[in-house]
PDB file of C-alpha atoms in Angstrom:
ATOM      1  CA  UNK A   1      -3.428  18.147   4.820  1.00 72.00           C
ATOM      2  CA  UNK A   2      -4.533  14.398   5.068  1.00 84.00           C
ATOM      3  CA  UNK A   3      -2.897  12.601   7.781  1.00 91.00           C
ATOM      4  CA  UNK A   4      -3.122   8.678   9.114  1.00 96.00           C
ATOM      5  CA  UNK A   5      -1.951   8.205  12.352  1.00 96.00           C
ATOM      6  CA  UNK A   6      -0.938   4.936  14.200  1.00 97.00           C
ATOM      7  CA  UNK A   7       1.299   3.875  16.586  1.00 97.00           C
ATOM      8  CA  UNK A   8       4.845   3.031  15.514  1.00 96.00           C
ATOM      9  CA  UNK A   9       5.437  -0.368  17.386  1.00 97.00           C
ATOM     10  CA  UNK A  10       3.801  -2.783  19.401  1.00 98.00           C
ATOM     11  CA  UNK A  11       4.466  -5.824  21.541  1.00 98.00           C
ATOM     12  CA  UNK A  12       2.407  -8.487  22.299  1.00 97.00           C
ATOM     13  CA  UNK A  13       2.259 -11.896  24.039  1.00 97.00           C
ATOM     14  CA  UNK A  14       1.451 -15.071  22.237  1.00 97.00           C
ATOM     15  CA  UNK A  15      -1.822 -15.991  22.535  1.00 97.00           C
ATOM     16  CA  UNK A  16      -3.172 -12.889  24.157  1.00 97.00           C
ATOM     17  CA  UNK A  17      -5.273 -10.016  22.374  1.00 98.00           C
ATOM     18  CA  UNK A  18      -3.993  -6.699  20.954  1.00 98.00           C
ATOM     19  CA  UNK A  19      -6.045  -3.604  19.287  1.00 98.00           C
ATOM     20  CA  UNK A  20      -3.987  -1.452  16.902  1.00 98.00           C
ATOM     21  CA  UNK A  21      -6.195   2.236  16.573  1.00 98.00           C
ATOM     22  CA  UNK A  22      -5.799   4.603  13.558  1.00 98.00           C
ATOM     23  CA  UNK A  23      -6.705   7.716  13.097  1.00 98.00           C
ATOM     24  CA  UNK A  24      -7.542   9.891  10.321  1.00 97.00           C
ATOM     25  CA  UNK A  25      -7.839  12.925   8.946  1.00 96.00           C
ATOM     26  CA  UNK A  26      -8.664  13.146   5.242  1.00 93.00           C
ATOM     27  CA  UNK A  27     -10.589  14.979   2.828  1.00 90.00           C
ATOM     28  CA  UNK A  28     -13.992  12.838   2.503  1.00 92.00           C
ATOM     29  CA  UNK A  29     -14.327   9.257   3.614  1.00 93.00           C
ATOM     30  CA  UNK A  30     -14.819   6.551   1.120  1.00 91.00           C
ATOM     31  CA  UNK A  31     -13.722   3.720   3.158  1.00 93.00           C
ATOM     32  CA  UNK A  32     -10.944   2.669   5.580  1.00 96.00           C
ATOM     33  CA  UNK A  33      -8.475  -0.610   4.460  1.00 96.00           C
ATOM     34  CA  UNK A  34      -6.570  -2.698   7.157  1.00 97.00           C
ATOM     35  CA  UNK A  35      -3.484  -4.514   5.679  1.00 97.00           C
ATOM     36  CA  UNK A  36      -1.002  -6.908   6.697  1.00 97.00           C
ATOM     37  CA  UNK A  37       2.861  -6.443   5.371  1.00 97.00           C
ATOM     38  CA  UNK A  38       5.324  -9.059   6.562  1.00 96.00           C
ATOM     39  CA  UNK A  39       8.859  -7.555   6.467  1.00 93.00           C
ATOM     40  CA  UNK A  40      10.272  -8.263   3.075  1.00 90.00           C
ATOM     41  CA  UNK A  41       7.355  -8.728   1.560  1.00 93.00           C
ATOM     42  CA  UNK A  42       3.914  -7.018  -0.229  1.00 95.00           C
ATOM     43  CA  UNK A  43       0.900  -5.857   1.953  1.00 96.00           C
ATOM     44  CA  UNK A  44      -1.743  -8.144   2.125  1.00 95.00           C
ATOM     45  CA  UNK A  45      -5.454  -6.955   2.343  1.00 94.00           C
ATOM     46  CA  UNK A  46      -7.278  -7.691   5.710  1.00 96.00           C
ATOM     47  CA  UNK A  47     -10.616  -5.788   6.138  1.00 95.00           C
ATOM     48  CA  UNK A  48     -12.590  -2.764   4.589  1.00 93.00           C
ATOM     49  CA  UNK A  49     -14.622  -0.981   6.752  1.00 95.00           C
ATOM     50  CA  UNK A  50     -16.982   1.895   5.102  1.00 94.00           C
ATOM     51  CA  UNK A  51     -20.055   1.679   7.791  1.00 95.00           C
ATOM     52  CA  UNK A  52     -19.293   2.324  11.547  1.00 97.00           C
ATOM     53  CA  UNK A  53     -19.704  -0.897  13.670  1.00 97.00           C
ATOM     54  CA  UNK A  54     -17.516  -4.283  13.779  1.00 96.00           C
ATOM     55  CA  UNK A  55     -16.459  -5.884  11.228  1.00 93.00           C
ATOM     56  CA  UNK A  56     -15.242 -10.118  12.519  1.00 94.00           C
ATOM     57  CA  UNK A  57     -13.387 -11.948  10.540  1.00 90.00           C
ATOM     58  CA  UNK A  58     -11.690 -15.431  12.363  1.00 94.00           C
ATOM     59  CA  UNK A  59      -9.213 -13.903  14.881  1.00 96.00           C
ATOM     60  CA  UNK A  60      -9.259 -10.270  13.197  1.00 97.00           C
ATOM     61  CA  UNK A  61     -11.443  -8.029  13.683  1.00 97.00           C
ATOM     62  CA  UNK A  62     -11.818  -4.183  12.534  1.00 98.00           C
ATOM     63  CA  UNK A  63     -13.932  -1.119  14.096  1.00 98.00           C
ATOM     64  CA  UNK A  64     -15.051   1.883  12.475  1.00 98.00           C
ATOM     65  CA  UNK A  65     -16.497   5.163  14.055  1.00 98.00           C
ATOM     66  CA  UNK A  66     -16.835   7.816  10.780  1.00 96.00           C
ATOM     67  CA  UNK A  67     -17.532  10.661  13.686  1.00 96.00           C
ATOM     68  CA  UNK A  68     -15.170  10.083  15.409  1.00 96.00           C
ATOM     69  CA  UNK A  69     -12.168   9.219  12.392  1.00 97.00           C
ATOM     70  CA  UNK A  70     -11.019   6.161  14.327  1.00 97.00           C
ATOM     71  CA  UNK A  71     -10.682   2.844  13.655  1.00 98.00           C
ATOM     72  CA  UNK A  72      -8.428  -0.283  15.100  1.00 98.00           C
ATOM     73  CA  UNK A  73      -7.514  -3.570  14.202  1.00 98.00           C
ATOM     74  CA  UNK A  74      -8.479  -6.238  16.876  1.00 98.00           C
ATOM     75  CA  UNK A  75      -6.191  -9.498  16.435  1.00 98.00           C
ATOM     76  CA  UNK A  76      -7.114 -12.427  19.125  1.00 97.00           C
ATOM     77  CA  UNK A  77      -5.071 -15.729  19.992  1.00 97.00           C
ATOM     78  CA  UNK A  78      -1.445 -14.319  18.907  1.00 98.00           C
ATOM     79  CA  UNK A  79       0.412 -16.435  17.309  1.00 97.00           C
ATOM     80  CA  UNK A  80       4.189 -16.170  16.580  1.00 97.00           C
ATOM     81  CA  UNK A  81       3.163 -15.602  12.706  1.00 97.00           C
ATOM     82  CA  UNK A  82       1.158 -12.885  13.503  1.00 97.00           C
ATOM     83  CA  UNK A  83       4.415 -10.463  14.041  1.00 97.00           C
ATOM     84  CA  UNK A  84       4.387  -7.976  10.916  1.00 97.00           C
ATOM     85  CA  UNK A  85       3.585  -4.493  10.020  1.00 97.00           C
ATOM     86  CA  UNK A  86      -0.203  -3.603   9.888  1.00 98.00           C
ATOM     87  CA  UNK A  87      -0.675  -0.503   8.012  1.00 97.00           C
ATOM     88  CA  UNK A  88      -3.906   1.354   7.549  1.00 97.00           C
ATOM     89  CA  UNK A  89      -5.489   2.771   4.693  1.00 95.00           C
ATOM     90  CA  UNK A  90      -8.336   5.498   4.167  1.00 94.00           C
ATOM     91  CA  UNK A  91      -9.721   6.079   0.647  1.00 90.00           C
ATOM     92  CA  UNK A  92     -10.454   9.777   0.409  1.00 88.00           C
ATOM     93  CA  UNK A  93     -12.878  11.628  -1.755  1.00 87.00           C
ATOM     94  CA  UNK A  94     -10.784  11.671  -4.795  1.00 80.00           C
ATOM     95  CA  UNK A  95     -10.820   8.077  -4.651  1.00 79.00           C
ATOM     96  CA  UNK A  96      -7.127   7.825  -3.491  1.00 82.00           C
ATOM     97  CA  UNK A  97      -5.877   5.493  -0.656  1.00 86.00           C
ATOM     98  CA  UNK A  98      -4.174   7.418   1.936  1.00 90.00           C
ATOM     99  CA  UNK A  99      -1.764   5.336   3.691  1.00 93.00           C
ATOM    100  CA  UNK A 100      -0.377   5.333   7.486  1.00 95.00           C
ATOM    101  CA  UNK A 101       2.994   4.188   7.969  1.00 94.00           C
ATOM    102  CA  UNK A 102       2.104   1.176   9.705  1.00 96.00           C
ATOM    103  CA  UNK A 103       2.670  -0.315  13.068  1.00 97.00           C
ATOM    104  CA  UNK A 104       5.268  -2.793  13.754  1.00 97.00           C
ATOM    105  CA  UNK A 105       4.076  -5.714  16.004  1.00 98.00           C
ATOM    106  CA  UNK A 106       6.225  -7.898  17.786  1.00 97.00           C
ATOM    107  CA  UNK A 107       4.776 -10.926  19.089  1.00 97.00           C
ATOM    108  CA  UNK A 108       6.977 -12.536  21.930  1.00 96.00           C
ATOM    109  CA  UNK A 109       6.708 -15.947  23.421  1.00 94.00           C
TER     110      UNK A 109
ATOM    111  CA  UNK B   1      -1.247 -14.543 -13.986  1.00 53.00           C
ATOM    112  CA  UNK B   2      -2.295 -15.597 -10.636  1.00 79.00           C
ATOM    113  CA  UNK B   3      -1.073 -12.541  -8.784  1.00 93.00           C
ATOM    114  CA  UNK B   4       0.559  -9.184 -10.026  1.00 97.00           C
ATOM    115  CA  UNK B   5       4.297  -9.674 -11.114  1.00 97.00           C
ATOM    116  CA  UNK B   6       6.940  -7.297 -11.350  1.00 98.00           C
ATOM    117  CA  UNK B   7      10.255  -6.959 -13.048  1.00 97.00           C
ATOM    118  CA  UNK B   8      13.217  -7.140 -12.333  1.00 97.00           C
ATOM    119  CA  UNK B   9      12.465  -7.892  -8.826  1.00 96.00           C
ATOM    120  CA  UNK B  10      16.131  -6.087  -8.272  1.00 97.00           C
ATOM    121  CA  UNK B  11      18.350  -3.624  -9.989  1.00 97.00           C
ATOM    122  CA  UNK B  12      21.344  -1.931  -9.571  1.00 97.00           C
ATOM    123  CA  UNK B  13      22.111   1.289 -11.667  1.00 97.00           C
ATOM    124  CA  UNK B  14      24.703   3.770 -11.922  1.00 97.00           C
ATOM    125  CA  UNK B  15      23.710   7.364 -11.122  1.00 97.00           C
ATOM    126  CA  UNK B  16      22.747   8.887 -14.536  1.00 97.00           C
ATOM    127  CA  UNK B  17      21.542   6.045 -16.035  1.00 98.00           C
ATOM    128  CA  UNK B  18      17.910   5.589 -17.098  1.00 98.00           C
ATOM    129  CA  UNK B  19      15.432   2.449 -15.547  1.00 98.00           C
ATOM    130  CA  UNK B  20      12.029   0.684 -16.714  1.00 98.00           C
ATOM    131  CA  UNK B  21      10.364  -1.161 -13.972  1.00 98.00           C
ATOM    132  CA  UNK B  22       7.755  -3.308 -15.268  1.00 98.00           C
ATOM    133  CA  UNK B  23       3.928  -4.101 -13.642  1.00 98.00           C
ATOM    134  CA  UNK B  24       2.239  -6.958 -14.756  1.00 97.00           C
ATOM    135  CA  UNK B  25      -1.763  -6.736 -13.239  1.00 97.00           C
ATOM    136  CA  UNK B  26      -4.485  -9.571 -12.312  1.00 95.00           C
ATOM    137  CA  UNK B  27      -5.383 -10.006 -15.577  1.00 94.00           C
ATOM    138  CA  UNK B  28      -9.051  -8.220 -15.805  1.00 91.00           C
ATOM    139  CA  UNK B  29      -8.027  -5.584 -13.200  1.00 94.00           C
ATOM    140  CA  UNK B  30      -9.125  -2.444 -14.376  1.00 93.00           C
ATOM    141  CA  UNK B  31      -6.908  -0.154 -12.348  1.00 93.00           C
ATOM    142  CA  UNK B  32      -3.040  -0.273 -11.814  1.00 95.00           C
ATOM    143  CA  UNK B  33      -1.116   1.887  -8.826  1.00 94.00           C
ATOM    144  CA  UNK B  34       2.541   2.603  -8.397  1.00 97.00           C
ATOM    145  CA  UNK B  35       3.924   3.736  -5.004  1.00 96.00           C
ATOM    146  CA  UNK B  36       7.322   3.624  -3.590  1.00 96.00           C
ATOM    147  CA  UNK B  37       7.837   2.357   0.267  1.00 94.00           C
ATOM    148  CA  UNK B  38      11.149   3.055   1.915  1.00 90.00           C
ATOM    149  CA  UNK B  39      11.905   0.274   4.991  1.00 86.00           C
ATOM    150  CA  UNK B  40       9.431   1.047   8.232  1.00 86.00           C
ATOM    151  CA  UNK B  41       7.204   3.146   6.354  1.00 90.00           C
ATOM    152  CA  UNK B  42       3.618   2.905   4.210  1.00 91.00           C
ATOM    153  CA  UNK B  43       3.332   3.357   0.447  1.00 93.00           C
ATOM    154  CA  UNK B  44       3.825   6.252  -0.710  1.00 93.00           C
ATOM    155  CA  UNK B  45       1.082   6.981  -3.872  1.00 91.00           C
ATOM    156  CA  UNK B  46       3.068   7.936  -7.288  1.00 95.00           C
ATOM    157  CA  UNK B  47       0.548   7.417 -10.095  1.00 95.00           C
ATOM    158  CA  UNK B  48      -2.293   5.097 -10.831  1.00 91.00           C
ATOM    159  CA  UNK B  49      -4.344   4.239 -14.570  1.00 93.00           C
ATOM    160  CA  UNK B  50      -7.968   3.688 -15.411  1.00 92.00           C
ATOM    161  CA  UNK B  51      -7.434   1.085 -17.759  1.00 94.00           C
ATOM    162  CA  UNK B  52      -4.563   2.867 -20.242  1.00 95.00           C
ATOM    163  CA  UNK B  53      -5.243   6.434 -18.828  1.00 95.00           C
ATOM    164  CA  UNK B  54      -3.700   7.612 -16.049  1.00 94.00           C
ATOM    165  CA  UNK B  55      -6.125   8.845 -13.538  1.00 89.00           C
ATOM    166  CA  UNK B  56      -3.601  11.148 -11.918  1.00 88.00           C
ATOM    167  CA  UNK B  57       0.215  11.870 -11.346  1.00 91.00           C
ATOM    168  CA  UNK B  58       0.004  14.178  -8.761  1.00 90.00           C
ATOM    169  CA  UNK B  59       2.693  11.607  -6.829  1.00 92.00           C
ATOM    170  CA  UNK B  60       5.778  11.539  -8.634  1.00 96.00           C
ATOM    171  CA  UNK B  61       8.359  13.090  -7.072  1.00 95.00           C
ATOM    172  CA  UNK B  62       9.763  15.018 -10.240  1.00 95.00           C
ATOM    173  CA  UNK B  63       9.710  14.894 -14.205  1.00 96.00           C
ATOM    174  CA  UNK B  64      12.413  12.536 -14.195  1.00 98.00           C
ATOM    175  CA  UNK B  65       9.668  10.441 -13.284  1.00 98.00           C
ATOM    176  CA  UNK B  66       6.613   9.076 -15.777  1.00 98.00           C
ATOM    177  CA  UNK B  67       4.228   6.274 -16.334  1.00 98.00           C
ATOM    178  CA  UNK B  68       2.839   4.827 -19.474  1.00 97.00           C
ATOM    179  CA  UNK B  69       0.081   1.959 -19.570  1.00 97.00           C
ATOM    180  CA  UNK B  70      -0.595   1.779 -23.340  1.00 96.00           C
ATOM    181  CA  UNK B  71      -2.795  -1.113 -24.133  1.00 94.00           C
ATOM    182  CA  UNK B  72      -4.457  -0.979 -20.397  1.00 91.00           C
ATOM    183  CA  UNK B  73      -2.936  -4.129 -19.248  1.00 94.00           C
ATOM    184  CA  UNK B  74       1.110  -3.984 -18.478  1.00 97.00           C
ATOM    185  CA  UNK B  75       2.625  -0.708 -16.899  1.00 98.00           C
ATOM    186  CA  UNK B  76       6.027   0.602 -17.102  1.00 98.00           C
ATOM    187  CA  UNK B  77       7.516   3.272 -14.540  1.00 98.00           C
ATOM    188  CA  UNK B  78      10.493   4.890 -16.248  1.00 98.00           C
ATOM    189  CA  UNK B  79      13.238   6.992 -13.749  1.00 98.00           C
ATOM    190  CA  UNK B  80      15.321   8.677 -16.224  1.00 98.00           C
ATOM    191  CA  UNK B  81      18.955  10.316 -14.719  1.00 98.00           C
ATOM    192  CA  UNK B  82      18.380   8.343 -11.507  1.00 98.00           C
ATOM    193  CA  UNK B  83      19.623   9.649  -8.533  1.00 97.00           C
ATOM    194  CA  UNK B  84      20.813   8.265  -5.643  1.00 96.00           C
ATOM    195  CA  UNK B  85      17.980   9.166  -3.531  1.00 95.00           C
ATOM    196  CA  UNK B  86      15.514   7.450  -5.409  1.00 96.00           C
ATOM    197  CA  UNK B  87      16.949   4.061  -4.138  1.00 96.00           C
ATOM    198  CA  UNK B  88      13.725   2.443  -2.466  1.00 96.00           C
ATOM    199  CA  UNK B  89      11.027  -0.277  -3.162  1.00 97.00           C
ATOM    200  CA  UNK B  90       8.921   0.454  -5.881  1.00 98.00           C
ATOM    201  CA  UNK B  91       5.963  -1.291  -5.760  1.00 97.00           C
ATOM    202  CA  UNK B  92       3.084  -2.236  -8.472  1.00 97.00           C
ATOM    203  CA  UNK B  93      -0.725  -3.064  -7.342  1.00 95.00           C
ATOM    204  CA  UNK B  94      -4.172  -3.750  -9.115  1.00 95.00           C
ATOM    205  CA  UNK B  95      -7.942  -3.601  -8.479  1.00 92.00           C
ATOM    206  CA  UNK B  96     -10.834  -4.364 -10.010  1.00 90.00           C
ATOM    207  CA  UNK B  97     -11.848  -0.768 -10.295  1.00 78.00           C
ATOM    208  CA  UNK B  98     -11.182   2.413  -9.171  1.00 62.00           C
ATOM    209  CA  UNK B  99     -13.592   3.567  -7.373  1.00 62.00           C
ATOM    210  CA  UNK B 100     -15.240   2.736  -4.165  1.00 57.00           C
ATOM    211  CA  UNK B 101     -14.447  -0.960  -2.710  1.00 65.00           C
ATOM    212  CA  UNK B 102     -11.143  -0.795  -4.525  1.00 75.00           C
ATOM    213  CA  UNK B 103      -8.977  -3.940  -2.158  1.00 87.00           C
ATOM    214  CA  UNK B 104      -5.453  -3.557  -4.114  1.00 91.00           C
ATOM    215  CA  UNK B 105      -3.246  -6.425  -4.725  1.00 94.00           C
ATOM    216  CA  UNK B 106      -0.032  -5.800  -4.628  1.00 95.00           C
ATOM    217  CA  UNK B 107       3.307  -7.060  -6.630  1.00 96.00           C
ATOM    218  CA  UNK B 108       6.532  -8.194  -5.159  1.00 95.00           C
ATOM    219  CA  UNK B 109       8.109  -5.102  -5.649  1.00 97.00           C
ATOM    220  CA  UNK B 110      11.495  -3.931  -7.465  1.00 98.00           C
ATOM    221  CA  UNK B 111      14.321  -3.141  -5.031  1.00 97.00           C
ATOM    222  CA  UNK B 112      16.066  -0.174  -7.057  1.00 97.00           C
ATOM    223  CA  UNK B 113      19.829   1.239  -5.728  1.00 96.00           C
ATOM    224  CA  UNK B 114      21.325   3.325  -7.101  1.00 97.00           C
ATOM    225  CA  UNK B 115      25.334   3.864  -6.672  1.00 96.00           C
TER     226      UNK B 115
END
Protein backbone atom coordinates (compact mmCIF):
# COMPACT_ATOMS: atom_id res chain seq x y z
CA UNK A 1 0.00 0.00 0.00
CA UNK A 2 1.15 3.73 -0.29
CA UNK A 3 1.59 5.35 2.94
CA UNK A 4 2.71 9.19 4.05
CA UNK A 5 3.79 9.46 7.35
CA UNK A 6 4.23 12.60 9.59
CA UNK A 7 3.96 13.51 12.89
CA UNK A 8 0.54 14.40 14.27
CA UNK A 9 1.33 17.68 16.28
CA UNK A 10 3.94 19.97 16.99
CA UNK A 11 4.83 22.87 19.23
CA UNK A 12 7.01 25.49 18.70
CA UNK A 13 8.31 28.79 20.16
CA UNK A 14 7.96 32.07 18.40
CA UNK A 15 10.76 32.99 16.67
CA UNK A 16 12.71 29.79 16.97
CA UNK A 17 13.18 27.04 14.13
CA UNK A 18 11.18 23.82 13.63
CA UNK A 19 11.68 20.84 10.90
CA UNK A 20 8.52 18.83 10.17
CA UNK A 21 9.93 15.17 8.37
CA UNK A 22 7.69 12.99 6.12
CA UNK A 23 8.02 9.92 5.04
CA UNK A 24 6.90 7.92 2.23
CA UNK A 25 6.19 4.98 0.81
CA UNK A 26 4.57 4.99 -2.63
CA UNK A 27 4.54 3.31 -5.80
CA UNK A 28 7.11 5.48 -8.04
CA UNK A 29 8.18 8.99 -7.19
CA UNK A 30 7.13 11.84 -9.32
CA UNK A 31 7.61 14.54 -6.89
CA UNK A 32 6.94 15.43 -3.23
CA UNK A 33 4.41 18.76 -2.43
CA UNK A 34 4.63 20.67 0.97
CA UNK A 35 1.35 22.57 1.79
CA UNK A 36 0.10 24.88 4.24
CA UNK A 37 -3.78 24.49 5.54
CA UNK A 38 -4.91 27.01 8.12
CA UNK A 39 -7.81 25.51 10.14
CA UNK A 40 -10.98 26.41 8.36
CA UNK A 41 -9.59 26.98 5.40
CA UNK A 42 -8.02 25.40 1.80
CA UNK A 43 -4.35 24.12 1.61
CA UNK A 44 -2.08 26.40 0.24
CA UNK A 45 0.95 25.21 -1.92
CA UNK A 46 4.48 25.75 -0.35
CA UNK A 47 7.31 23.84 -2.16
CA UNK A 48 7.82 20.92 -4.74
CA UNK A 49 10.68 19.02 -4.38
CA UNK A 50 11.44 16.26 -7.27
CA UNK A 51 15.52 16.32 -7.02
CA UNK A 52 17.20 15.44 -3.63
CA UNK A 53 18.93 18.53 -2.04
CA UNK A 54 17.39 21.89 -0.44
CA UNK A 55 15.04 23.64 -1.73
CA UNK A 56 15.02 27.79 0.25
CA UNK A 57 12.41 29.73 -0.08
CA UNK A 58 12.30 33.09 2.58
CA UNK A 59 11.84 31.40 6.00
CA UNK A 60 10.72 27.87 4.46
CA UNK A 61 12.66 25.62 3.39
CA UNK A 62 12.12 21.85 2.06
CA UNK A 63 14.64 18.70 1.84
CA UNK A 64 14.43 15.81 -0.27
CA UNK A 65 16.42 12.44 -0.08
CA UNK A 66 14.59 10.00 -3.00
CA UNK A 67 16.83 6.98 -1.28
CA UNK A 68 16.04 7.45 1.55
CA UNK A 69 11.85 8.48 1.06
CA UNK A 70 12.23 11.41 3.44
CA UNK A 71 11.67 14.76 3.29
CA UNK A 72 10.88 17.79 5.97
CA UNK A 73 9.72 21.12 5.99
CA UNK A 74 12.21 23.62 7.64
CA UNK A 75 10.25 26.89 8.86
CA UNK A 76 12.73 29.66 10.56
CA UNK A 77 11.76 32.89 12.66
CA UNK A 78 8.18 31.54 13.96
CA UNK A 79 5.81 33.74 13.95
CA UNK A 80 2.37 33.51 15.68
CA UNK A 81 0.79 33.18 11.97
CA UNK A 82 2.77 30.43 11.23
CA UNK A 83 0.44 27.96 13.53
CA UNK A 84 -1.54 25.67 10.92
CA UNK A 85 -1.57 22.25 9.55
CA UNK A 86 1.31 21.39 7.07
CA UNK A 87 0.42 18.41 5.15
CA UNK A 88 2.63 16.60 2.71
CA UNK A 89 2.08 15.36 -0.59
CA UNK A 90 3.91 12.68 -2.89
CA UNK A 91 2.83 12.32 -6.54
CA UNK A 92 3.14 8.65 -7.36
CA UNK A 93 3.66 6.94 -10.65
CA UNK A 94 0.14 7.08 -11.76
CA UNK A 95 0.38 10.66 -11.49
CA UNK A 96 -1.81 10.82 -8.30
CA UNK A 97 -0.98 12.97 -5.18
CA UNK A 98 -0.81 10.89 -2.19
CA UNK A 99 -1.56 12.85 0.78
CA UNK A 100 -0.34 12.62 4.62
CA UNK A 101 -2.66 13.72 7.13
CA UNK A 102 -0.79 16.62 8.10
CA UNK A 103 0.87 17.90 11.18
CA UNK A 104 -0.68 20.32 13.43
CA UNK A 105 1.74 23.10 14.62
CA UNK A 106 1.21 25.17 17.46
CA UNK A 107 3.26 28.12 17.75
CA UNK A 108 3.32 29.54 21.42
CA UNK A 109 4.56 32.86 22.60
CA UNK B 1 -12.11 33.77 -11.83
CA UNK B 2 -9.20 34.62 -9.78
CA UNK B 3 -9.13 31.45 -7.73
CA UNK B 4 -11.30 28.17 -7.87
CA UNK B 5 -14.90 28.71 -6.41
CA UNK B 6 -17.21 26.34 -5.10
CA UNK B 7 -20.88 26.10 -4.42
CA UNK B 8 -22.78 26.22 -2.03
CA UNK B 9 -20.01 26.76 0.31
CA UNK B 10 -22.63 24.91 2.90
CA UNK B 11 -25.52 22.55 2.79
CA UNK B 12 -27.69 20.83 4.87
CA UNK B 13 -29.69 17.74 3.52
CA UNK B 14 -31.98 15.27 4.79
CA UNK B 15 -30.82 11.63 4.63
CA UNK B 16 -32.21 10.33 1.27
CA UNK B 17 -32.08 13.26 -0.51
CA UNK B 18 -29.84 13.79 -3.55
CA UNK B 19 -26.83 16.84 -3.69
CA UNK B 20 -24.79 18.69 -6.61
CA UNK B 21 -21.74 20.37 -5.38
CA UNK B 22 -20.39 22.60 -7.89
CA UNK B 23 -16.35 23.31 -8.91
CA UNK B 24 -15.60 26.23 -10.68
CA UNK B 25 -11.52 25.93 -11.95
CA UNK B 26 -8.70 28.72 -12.75
CA UNK B 27 -9.98 29.35 -15.85
CA UNK B 28 -7.28 27.60 -18.37
CA UNK B 29 -6.59 24.81 -15.82
CA UNK B 30 -6.55 21.75 -17.58
CA UNK B 31 -7.13 19.33 -14.74
CA UNK B 32 -9.86 19.40 -11.94
CA UNK B 33 -9.62 17.05 -8.51
CA UNK B 34 -12.27 16.30 -5.97
CA UNK B 35 -11.33 14.96 -2.50
CA UNK B 36 -13.14 14.97 0.70
CA UNK B 37 -11.14 16.00 4.12
CA UNK B 38 -12.77 15.19 7.41
CA UNK B 39 -11.39 17.77 10.44
CA UNK B 40 -7.48 16.81 11.44
CA UNK B 41 -6.94 14.84 8.49
CA UNK B 42 -5.41 15.22 4.61
CA UNK B 43 -7.51 15.00 1.45
CA UNK B 44 -8.71 12.18 0.69
CA UNK B 45 -8.50 11.66 -3.52
CA UNK B 46 -12.19 10.91 -5.04
CA UNK B 47 -11.90 11.61 -8.77
CA UNK B 48 -10.03 13.98 -10.98
CA UNK B 49 -10.67 15.07 -15.14
CA UNK B 50 -8.31 15.69 -18.00
CA UNK B 51 -10.08 18.42 -19.39
CA UNK B 52 -13.93 16.79 -19.68
CA UNK B 53 -12.64 13.14 -19.16
CA UNK B 54 -12.20 11.79 -16.08
CA UNK B 55 -8.79 10.42 -15.65
CA UNK B 56 -9.87 8.01 -12.94
CA UNK B 57 -12.56 7.24 -10.19
CA UNK B 58 -10.89 4.78 -8.40
CA UNK B 59 -11.74 7.22 -5.10
CA UNK B 60 -15.28 7.38 -4.62
CA UNK B 61 -16.42 5.73 -1.89
CA UNK B 62 -19.53 3.99 -3.62
CA UNK B 63 -21.92 4.36 -6.77
CA UNK B 64 -23.96 6.70 -4.99
CA UNK B 65 -21.16 8.75 -5.85
CA UNK B 66 -20.23 10.27 -9.62
CA UNK B 67 -18.59 13.11 -11.38
CA UNK B 68 -19.37 14.76 -14.63
CA UNK B 69 -17.15 17.63 -16.25
CA UNK B 70 -18.92 18.05 -19.63
CA UNK B 71 -17.57 20.99 -21.46
CA UNK B 72 -13.97 20.63 -19.54
CA UNK B 73 -14.36 23.70 -17.54
CA UNK B 74 -17.09 23.50 -14.46
CA UNK B 75 -17.43 20.12 -12.45
CA UNK B 76 -20.29 18.82 -10.59
CA UNK B 77 -19.99 15.99 -7.79
CA UNK B 78 -23.44 14.47 -7.40
CA UNK B 79 -24.15 12.20 -3.85
CA UNK B 80 -27.37 10.67 -4.61
CA UNK B 81 -29.37 8.93 -1.27
CA UNK B 82 -26.88 10.70 1.00
CA UNK B 83 -26.09 9.21 4.04
CA UNK B 84 -25.21 10.41 7.12
CA UNK B 85 -21.71 9.39 7.00
CA UNK B 86 -20.86 11.23 4.10
CA UNK B 87 -21.09 14.53 6.15
CA UNK B 88 -17.47 16.05 5.57
CA UNK B 89 -15.67 18.82 3.51
CA UNK B 90 -15.70 18.27 0.04
CA UNK B 91 -13.23 20.01 -1.60
CA UNK B 92 -12.58 21.13 -5.45
CA UNK B 93 -8.85 21.90 -6.86
CA UNK B 94 -7.19 22.71 -10.33
CA UNK B 95 -3.83 22.54 -12.15
CA UNK B 96 -2.46 23.40 -15.09
CA UNK B 97 -1.95 19.83 -16.12
CA UNK B 98 -1.90 16.59 -14.99
CA UNK B 99 1.06 15.34 -15.11
CA UNK B 100 4.36 15.98 -13.55
CA UNK B 101 4.75 19.57 -11.73
CA UNK B 102 1.02 19.51 -11.14
CA UNK B 103 0.87 22.49 -7.79
CA UNK B 104 -3.12 22.22 -7.19
CA UNK B 105 -5.14 25.11 -6.17
CA UNK B 106 -7.64 24.47 -4.15
CA UNK B 107 -11.46 25.83 -3.62
CA UNK B 108 -13.07 26.86 -0.42
CA UNK B 109 -14.72 23.80 0.00
CA UNK B 110 -18.55 22.73 0.59
CA UNK B 111 -19.32 21.78 4.20
CA UNK B 112 -22.04 18.94 3.52
CA UNK B 113 -24.25 17.43 6.81
CA UNK B 114 -26.34 15.43 6.54
CA UNK B 115 -29.26 14.85 9.31
Amino acid sequence: GQNIDQPTEMTATEGAIVQINCTYQTSGFNGLFWYQQHAGEAPTFLSYNVLDGLEEKGRFSSFLSRSKGYSYLLLKELQMKDSASYLCAVIDSNYQLIWGAGTKLIIKP
Amino acid sequence: GAGVSQSPRYKVTKRGQDVALRCDPISGHVSLYWYRQALGQGPEFLTYFNYEAQQDKSGLPNDRFSAERPEGSISTLTIQRTEQRDSAMYRCASSLAGEGYNEQFFGPGTRLTVL
